[in-house]
PDB file of C-alpha atoms in Angstrom:
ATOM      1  CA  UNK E  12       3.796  21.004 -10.102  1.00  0.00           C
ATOM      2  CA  UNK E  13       0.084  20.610  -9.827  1.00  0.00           C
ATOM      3  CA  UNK E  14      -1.672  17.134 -10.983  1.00  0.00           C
ATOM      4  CA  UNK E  15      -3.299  19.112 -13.898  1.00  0.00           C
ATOM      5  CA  UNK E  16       0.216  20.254 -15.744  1.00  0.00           C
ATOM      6  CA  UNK E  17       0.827  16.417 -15.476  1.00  0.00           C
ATOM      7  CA  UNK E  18      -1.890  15.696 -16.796  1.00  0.00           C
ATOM      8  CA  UNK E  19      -1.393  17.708 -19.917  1.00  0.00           C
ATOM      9  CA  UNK E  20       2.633  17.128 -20.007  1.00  0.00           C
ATOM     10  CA  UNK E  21       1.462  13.200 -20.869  1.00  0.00           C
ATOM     11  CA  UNK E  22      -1.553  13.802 -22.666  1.00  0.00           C
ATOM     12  CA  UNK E  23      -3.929  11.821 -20.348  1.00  0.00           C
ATOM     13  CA  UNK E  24      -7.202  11.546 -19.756  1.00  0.00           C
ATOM     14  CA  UNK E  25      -8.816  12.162 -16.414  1.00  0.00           C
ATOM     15  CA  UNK E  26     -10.365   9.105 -14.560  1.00  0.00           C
ATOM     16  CA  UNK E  27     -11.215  10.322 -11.441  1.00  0.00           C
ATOM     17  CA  UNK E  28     -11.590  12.869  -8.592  1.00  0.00           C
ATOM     18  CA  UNK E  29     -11.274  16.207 -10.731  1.00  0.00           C
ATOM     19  CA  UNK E  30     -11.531  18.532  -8.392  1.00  0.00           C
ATOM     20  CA  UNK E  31      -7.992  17.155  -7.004  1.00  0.00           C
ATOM     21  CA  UNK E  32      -6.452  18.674 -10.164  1.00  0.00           C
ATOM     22  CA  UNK E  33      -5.348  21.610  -8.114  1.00  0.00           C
ATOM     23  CA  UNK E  34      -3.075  19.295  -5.888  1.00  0.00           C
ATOM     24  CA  UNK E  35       0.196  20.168  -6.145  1.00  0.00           C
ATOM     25  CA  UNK E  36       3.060  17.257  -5.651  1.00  0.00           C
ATOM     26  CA  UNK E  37       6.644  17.259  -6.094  1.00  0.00           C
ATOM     27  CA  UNK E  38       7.828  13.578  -7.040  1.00  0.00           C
ATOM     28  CA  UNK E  39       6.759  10.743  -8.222  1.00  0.00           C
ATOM     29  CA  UNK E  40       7.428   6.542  -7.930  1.00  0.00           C
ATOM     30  CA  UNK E  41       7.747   4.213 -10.912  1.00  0.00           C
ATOM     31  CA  UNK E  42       6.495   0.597 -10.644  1.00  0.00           C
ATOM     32  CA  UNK E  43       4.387  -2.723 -11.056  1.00  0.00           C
ATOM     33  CA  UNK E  44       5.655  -4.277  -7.777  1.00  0.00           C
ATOM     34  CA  UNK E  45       3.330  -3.094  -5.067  1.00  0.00           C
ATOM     35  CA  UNK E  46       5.622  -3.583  -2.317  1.00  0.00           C
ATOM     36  CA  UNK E  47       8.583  -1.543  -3.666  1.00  0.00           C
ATOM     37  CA  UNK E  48       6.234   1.095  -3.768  1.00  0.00           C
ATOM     38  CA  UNK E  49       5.436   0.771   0.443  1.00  0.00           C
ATOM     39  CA  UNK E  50       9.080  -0.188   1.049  1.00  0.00           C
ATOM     40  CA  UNK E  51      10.615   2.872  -0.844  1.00  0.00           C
ATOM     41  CA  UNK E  52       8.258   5.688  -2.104  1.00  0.00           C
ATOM     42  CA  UNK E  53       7.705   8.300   0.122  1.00  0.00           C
ATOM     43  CA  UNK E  54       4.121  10.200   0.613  1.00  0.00           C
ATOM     44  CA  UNK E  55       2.405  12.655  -1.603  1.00  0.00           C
ATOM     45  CA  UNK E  56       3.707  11.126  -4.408  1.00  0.00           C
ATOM     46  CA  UNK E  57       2.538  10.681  -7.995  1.00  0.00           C
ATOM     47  CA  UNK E  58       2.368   6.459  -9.015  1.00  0.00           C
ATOM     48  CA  UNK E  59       3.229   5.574 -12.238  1.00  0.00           C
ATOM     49  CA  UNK E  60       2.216   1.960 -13.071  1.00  0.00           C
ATOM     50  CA  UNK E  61       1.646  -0.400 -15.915  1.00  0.00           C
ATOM     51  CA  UNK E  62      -0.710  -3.030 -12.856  1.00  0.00           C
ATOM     52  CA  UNK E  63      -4.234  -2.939 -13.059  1.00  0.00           C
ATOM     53  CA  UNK E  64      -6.323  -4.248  -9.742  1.00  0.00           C
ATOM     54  CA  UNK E  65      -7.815  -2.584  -7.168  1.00  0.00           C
ATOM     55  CA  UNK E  66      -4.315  -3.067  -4.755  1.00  0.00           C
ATOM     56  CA  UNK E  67      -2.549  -0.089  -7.011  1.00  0.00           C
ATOM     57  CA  UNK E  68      -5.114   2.039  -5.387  1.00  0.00           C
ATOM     58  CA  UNK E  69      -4.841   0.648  -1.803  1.00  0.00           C
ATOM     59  CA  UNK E  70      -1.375   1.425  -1.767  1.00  0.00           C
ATOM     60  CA  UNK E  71      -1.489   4.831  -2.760  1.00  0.00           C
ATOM     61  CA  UNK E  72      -4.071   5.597  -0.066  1.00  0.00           C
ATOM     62  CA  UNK E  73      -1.525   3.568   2.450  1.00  0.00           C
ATOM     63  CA  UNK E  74       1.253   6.085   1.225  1.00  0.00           C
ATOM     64  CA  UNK E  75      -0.996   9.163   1.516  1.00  0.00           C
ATOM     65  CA  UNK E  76      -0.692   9.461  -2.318  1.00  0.00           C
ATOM     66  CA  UNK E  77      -2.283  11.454  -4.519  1.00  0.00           C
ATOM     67  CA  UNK E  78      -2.672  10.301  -8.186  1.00  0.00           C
ATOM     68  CA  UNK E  79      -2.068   6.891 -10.370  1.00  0.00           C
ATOM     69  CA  UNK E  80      -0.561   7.259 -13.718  1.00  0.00           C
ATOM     70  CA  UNK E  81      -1.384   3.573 -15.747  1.00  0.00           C
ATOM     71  CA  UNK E  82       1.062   3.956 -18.991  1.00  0.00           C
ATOM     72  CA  UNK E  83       0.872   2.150 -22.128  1.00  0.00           C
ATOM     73  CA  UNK E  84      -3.014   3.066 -22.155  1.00  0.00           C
ATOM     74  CA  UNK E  85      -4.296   0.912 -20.215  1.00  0.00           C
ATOM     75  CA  UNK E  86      -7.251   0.935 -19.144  1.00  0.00           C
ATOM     76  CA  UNK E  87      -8.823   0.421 -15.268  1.00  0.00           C
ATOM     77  CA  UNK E  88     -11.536  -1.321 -14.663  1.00  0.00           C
ATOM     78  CA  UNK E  89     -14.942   0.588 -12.820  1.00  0.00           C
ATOM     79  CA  UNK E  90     -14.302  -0.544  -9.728  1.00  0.00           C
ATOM     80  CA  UNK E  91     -10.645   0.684  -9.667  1.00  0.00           C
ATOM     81  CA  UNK E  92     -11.795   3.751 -10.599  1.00  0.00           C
ATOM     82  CA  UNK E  93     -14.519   4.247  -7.636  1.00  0.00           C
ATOM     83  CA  UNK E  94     -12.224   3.190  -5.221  1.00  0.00           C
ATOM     84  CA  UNK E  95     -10.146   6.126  -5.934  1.00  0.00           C
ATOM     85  CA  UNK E  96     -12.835   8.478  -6.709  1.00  0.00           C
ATOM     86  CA  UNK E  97     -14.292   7.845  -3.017  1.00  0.00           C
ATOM     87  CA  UNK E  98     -10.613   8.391  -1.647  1.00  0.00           C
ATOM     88  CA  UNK E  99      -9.919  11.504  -3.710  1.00  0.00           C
ATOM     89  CA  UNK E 100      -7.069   9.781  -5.981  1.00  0.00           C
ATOM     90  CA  UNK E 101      -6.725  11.158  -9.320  1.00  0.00           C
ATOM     91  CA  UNK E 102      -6.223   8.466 -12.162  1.00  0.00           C
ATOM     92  CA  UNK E 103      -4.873   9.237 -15.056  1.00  0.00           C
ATOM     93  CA  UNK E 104      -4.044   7.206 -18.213  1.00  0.00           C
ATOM     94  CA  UNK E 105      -1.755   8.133 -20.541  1.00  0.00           C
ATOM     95  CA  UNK E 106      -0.656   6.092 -24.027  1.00  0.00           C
ATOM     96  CA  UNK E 107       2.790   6.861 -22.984  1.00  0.00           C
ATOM     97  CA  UNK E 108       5.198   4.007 -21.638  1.00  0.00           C
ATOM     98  CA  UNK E 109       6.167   3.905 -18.442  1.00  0.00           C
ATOM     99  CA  UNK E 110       9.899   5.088 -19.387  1.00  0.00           C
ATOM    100  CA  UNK E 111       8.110   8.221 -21.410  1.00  0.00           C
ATOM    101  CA  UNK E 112       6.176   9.351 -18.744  1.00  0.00           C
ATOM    102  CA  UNK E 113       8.739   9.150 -16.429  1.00  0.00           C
ATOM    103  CA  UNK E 114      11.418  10.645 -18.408  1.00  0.00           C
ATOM    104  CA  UNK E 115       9.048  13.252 -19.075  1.00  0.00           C
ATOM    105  CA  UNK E 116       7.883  14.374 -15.617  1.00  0.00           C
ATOM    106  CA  UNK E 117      11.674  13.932 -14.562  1.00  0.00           C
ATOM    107  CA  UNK E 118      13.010  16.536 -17.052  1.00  0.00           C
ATOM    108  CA  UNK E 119      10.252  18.943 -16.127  1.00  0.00           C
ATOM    109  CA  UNK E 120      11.801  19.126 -12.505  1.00  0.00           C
ATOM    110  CA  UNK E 121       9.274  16.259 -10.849  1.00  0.00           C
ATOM    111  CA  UNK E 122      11.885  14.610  -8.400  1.00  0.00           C
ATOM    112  CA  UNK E 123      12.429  10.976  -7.152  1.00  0.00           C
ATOM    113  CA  UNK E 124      10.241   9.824  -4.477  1.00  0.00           C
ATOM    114  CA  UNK E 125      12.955   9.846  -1.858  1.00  0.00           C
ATOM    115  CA  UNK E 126      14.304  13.333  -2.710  1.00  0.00           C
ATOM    116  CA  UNK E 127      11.563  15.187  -0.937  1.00  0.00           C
TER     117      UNK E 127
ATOM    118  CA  UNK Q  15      -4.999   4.258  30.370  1.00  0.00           C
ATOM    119  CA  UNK Q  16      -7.296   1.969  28.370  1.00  0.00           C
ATOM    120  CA  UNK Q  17      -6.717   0.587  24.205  1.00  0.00           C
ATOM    121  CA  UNK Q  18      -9.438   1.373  21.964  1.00  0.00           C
ATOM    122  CA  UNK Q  19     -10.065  -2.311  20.642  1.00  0.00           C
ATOM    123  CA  UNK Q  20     -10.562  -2.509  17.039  1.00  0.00           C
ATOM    124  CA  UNK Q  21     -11.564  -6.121  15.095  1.00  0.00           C
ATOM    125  CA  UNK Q  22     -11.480  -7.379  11.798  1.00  0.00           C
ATOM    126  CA  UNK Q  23     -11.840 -10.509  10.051  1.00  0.00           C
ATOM    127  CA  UNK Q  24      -9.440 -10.889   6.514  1.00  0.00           C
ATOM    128  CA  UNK Q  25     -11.562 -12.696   3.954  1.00  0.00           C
ATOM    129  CA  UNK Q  26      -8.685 -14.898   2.421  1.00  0.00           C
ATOM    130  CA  UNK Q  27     -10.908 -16.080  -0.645  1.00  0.00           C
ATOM    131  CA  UNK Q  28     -11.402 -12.612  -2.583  1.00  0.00           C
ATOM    132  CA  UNK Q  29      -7.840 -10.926  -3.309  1.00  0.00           C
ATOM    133  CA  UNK Q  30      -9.688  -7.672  -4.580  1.00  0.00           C
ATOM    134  CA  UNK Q  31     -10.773  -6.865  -1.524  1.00  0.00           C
ATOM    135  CA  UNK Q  32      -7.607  -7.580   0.442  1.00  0.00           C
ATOM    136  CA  UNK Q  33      -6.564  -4.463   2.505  1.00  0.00           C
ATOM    137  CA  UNK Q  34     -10.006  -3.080   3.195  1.00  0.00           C
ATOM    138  CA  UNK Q  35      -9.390  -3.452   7.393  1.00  0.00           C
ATOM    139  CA  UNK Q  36      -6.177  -1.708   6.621  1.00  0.00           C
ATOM    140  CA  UNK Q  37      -8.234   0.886   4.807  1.00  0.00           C
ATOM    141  CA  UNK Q  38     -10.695   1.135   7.618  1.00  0.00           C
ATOM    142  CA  UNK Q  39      -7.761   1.116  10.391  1.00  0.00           C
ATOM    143  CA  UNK Q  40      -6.031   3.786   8.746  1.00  0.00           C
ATOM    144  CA  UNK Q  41      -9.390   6.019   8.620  1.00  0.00           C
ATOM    145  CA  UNK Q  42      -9.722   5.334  12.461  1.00  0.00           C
ATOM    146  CA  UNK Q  43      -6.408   6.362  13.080  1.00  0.00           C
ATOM    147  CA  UNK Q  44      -6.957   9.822  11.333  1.00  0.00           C
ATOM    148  CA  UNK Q  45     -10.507  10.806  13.231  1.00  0.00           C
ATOM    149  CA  UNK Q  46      -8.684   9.642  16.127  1.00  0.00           C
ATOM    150  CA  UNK Q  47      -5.658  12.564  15.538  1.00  0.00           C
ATOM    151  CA  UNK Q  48      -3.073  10.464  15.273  1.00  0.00           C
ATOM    152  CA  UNK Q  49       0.477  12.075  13.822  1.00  0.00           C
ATOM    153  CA  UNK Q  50       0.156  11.793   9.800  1.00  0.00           C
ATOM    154  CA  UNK Q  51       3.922   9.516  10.022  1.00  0.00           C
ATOM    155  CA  UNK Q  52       3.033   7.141  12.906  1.00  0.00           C
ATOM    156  CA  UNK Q  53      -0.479   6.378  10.834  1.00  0.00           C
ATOM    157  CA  UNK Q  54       1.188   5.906   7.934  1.00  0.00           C
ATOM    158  CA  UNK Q  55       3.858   3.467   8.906  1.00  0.00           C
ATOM    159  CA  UNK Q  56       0.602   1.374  10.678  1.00  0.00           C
ATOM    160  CA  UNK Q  57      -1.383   1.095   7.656  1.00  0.00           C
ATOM    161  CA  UNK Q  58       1.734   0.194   5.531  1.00  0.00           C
ATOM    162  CA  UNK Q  59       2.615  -2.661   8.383  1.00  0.00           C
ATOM    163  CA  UNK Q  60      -0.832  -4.080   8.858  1.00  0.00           C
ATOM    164  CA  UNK Q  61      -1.523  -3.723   4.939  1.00  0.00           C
ATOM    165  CA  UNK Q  62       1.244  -5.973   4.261  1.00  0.00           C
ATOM    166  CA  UNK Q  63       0.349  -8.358   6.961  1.00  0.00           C
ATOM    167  CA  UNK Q  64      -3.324  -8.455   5.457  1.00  0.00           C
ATOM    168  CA  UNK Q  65      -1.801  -9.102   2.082  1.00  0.00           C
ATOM    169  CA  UNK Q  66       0.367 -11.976   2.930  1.00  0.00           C
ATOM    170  CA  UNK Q  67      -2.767 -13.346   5.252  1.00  0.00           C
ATOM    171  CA  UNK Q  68      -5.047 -13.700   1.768  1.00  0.00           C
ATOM    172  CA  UNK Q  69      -1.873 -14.745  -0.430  1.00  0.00           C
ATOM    173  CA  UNK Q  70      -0.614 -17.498   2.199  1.00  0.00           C
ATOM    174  CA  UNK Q  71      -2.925 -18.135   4.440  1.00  0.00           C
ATOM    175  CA  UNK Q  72      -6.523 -17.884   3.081  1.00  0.00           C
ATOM    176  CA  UNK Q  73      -7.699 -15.275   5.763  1.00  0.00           C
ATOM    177  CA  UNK Q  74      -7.306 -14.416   9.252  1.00  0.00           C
ATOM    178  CA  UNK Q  75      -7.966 -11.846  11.909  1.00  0.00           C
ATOM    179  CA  UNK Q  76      -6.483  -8.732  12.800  1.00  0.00           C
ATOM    180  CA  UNK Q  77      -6.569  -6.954  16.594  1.00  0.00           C
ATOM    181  CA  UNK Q  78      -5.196  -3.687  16.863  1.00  0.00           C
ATOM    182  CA  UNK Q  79      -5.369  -2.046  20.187  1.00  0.00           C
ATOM    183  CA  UNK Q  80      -4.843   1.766  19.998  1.00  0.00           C
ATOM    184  CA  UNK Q  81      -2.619   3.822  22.854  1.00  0.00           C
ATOM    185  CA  UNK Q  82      -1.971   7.620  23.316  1.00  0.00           C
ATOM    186  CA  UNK Q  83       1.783   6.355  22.498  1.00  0.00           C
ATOM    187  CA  UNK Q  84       1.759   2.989  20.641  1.00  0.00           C
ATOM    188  CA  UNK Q  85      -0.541   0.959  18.313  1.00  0.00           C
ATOM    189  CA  UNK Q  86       0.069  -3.140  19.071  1.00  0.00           C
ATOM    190  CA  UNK Q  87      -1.264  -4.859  15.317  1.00  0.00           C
ATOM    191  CA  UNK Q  88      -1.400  -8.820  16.235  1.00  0.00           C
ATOM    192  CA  UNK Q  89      -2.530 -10.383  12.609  1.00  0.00           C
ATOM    193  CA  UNK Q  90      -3.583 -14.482  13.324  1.00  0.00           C
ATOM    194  CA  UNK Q  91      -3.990 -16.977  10.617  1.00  0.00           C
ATOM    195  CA  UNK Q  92      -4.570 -20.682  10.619  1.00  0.00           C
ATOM    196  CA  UNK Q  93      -2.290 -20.902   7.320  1.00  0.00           C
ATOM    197  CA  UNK Q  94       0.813 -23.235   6.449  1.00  0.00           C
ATOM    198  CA  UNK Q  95       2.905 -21.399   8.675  1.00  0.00           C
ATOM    199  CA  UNK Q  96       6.461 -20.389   7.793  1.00  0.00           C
ATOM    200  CA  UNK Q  97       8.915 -23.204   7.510  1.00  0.00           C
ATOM    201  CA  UNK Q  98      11.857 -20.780   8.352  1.00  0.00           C
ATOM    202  CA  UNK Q  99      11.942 -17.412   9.676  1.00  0.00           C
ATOM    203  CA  UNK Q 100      15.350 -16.107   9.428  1.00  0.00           C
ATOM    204  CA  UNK Q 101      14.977 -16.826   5.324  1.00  0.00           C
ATOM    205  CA  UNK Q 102      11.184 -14.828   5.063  1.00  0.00           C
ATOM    206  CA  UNK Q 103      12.610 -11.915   6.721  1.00  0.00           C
ATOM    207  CA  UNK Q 104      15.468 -11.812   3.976  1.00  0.00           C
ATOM    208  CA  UNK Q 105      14.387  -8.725   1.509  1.00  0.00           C
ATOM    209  CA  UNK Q 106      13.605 -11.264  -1.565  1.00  0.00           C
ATOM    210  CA  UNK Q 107      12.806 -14.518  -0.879  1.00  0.00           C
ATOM    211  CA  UNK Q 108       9.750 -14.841  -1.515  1.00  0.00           C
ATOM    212  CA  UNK Q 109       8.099 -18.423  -1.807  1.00  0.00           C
ATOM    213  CA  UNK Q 110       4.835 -16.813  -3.853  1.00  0.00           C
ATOM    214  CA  UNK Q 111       3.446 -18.160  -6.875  1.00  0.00           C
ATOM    215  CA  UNK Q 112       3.637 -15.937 -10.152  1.00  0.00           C
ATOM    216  CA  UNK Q 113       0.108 -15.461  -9.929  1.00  0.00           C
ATOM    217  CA  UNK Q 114       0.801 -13.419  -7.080  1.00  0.00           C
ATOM    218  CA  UNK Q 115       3.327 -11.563  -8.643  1.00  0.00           C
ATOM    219  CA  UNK Q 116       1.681 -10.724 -11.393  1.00  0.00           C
ATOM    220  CA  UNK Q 117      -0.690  -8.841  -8.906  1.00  0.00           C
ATOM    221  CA  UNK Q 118       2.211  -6.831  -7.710  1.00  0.00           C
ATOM    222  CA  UNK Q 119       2.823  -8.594  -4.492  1.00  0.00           C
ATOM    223  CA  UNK Q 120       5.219 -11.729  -3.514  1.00  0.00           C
ATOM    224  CA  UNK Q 121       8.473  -9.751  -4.054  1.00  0.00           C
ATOM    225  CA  UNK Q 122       9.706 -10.389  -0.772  1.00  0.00           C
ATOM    226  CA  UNK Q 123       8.942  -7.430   0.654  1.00  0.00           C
ATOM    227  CA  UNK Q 124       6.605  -8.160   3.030  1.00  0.00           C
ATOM    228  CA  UNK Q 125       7.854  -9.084   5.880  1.00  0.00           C
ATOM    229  CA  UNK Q 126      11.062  -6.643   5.665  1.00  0.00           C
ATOM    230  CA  UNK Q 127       8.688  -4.295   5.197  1.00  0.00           C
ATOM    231  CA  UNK Q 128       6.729  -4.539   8.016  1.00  0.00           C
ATOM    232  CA  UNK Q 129       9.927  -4.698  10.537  1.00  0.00           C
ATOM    233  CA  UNK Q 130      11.132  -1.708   8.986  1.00  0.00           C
ATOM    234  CA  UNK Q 131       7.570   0.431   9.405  1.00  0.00           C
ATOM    235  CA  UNK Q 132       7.178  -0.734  13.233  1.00  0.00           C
ATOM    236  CA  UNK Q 133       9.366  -0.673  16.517  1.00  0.00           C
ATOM    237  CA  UNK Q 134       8.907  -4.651  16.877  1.00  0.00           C
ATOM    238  CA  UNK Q 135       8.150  -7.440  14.763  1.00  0.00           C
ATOM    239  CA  UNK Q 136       7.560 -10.567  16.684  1.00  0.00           C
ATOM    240  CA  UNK Q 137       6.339 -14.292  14.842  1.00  0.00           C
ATOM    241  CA  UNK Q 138       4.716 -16.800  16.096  1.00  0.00           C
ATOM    242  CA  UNK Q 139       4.804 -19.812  13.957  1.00  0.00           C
ATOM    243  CA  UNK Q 140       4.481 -23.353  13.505  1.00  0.00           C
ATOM    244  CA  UNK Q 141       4.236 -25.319  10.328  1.00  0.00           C
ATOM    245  CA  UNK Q 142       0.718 -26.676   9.237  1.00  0.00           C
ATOM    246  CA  UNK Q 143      -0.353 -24.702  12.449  1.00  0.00           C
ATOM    247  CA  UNK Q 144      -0.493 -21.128  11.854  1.00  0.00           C
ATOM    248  CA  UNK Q 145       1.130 -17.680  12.008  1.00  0.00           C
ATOM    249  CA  UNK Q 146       0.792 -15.008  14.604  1.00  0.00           C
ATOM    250  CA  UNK Q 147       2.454 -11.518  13.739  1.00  0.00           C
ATOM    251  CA  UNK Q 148       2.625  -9.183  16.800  1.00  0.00           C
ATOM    252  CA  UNK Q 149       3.512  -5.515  15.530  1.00  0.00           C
ATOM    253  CA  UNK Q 150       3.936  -2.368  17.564  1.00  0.00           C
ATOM    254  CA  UNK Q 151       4.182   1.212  16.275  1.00  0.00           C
ATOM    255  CA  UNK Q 152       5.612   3.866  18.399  1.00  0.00           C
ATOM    256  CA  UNK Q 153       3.449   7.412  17.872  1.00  0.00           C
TER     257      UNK Q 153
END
């Protein structure tokens, strides 16, 4: 699935890096707890996340990742969204909850981050 | 053959900024054409050890001296030091505030995590002395 049929699949809006769009990925990770994301996703994934600092971004750069979903509509702040736009990270925000968007993406064939 | 030396100095006062040498390690890594997996599981490692450095420690330094076959992390802070080992490196105990957690970190993960990203994990401690973390990923 490329980052752009998520996109639409959850309604979101675009944040950052646009021309990453294209990226295709193949699952995704599910959390607010930064270090369950670096002790169990896997790279390339997609981060869903209801946390809002700049640390949601570092991770995903440590995991090679390629776009943040924040749920619930929430909203990141500039420098959240710079960060990623200077390290090619889409963001995306979405007013679904995090148990939405996830169900969504699931059912559309998106897999767990440690089935790829 | 000779380590690349690379220094940094953790700022432990500004928690926004907190992974930034991890950030730059990781980009040195890359231009230096290191495999995509062995950089990976150093800039997890180090991040981590950066993170608990500004949550526990206010600051530090980090030394990480590159080889064709190894990267050797060695993180050094003048913090509270850690009262007992055995119990940090149990996934989950965590002795963070919920300040911390509410920032996504201080799940007990830290620590775990970096033994389980690198080929050794050795700690130096001593209470109300400091902490010295020496880390060394295989490539």
């Amino acid at each position: 699935m490329i980052l752009r049929e998520i996109a639409d699949l959850l309604r979101a809006r675009i944040l950052s890096s646009e021309d990453m769009l294209e990226t295709e990925v193949q699952n995704a990770f599910c959390c607010d707890m930064m270090s369950d994301v670096l002790a169990f996703a896997t790279n390339q994934s997609v981060l869903i996340t209801g946390l809002l600092n700049p640390q949601v971004v570092r991770t995903a750069m440590m995991l090679d990742m390629h776009c943040i979903v924040f749920i619930n509509g929430k909203e990141p702040t500039p420098e959240i969204v710079s960060l990623a736009d200077a390290n090619d990270i889409v963001i995306m925000v979405t007013d679904d909850s995090m148990f939405r968007a996830a169900g969504t993406l699931f059912g559309t064939g998106l897999l767990n981050a440690d089935e790829v | 053959m000779a380590a690349l030396h690379f220094h940094f100095d953790i700022d432990g006062e500004d928690f926004s900024s907190a992974g930034d040498a991890s950030v730059v390690m990781k980009k040195k890594l890359r231009q230096l054409g290191f495999p995509s997996d062995a950089i990976r599981r150093c800039s997890i490692a180090m991040y981590e050890g950066e993170i608990n450095m500004v949550i526990h420690a206010n600051g530090g330094t980090a030394d990480v001296d590159v080889y064709p076959d190894k990267i050797v992390i060695v993180l050094e802070d003048h913090g509270p030091g850690i009262p007992n080992v055995e119990l940090a490196m149990q996934e989950g105990y965590s002795t963070s505030t919920e300040q911390i957690r509410n920032m996504g970190f201080g799940a007990g993960m830290g620590l775990p995590n970096m033994k389980r990203y690198t080929e050794s994990l050795e700690i130096e401690t001593k209470v109300g002395v400091g902490t010295k973390l020496t880390m060394v990923v295989g490539v």
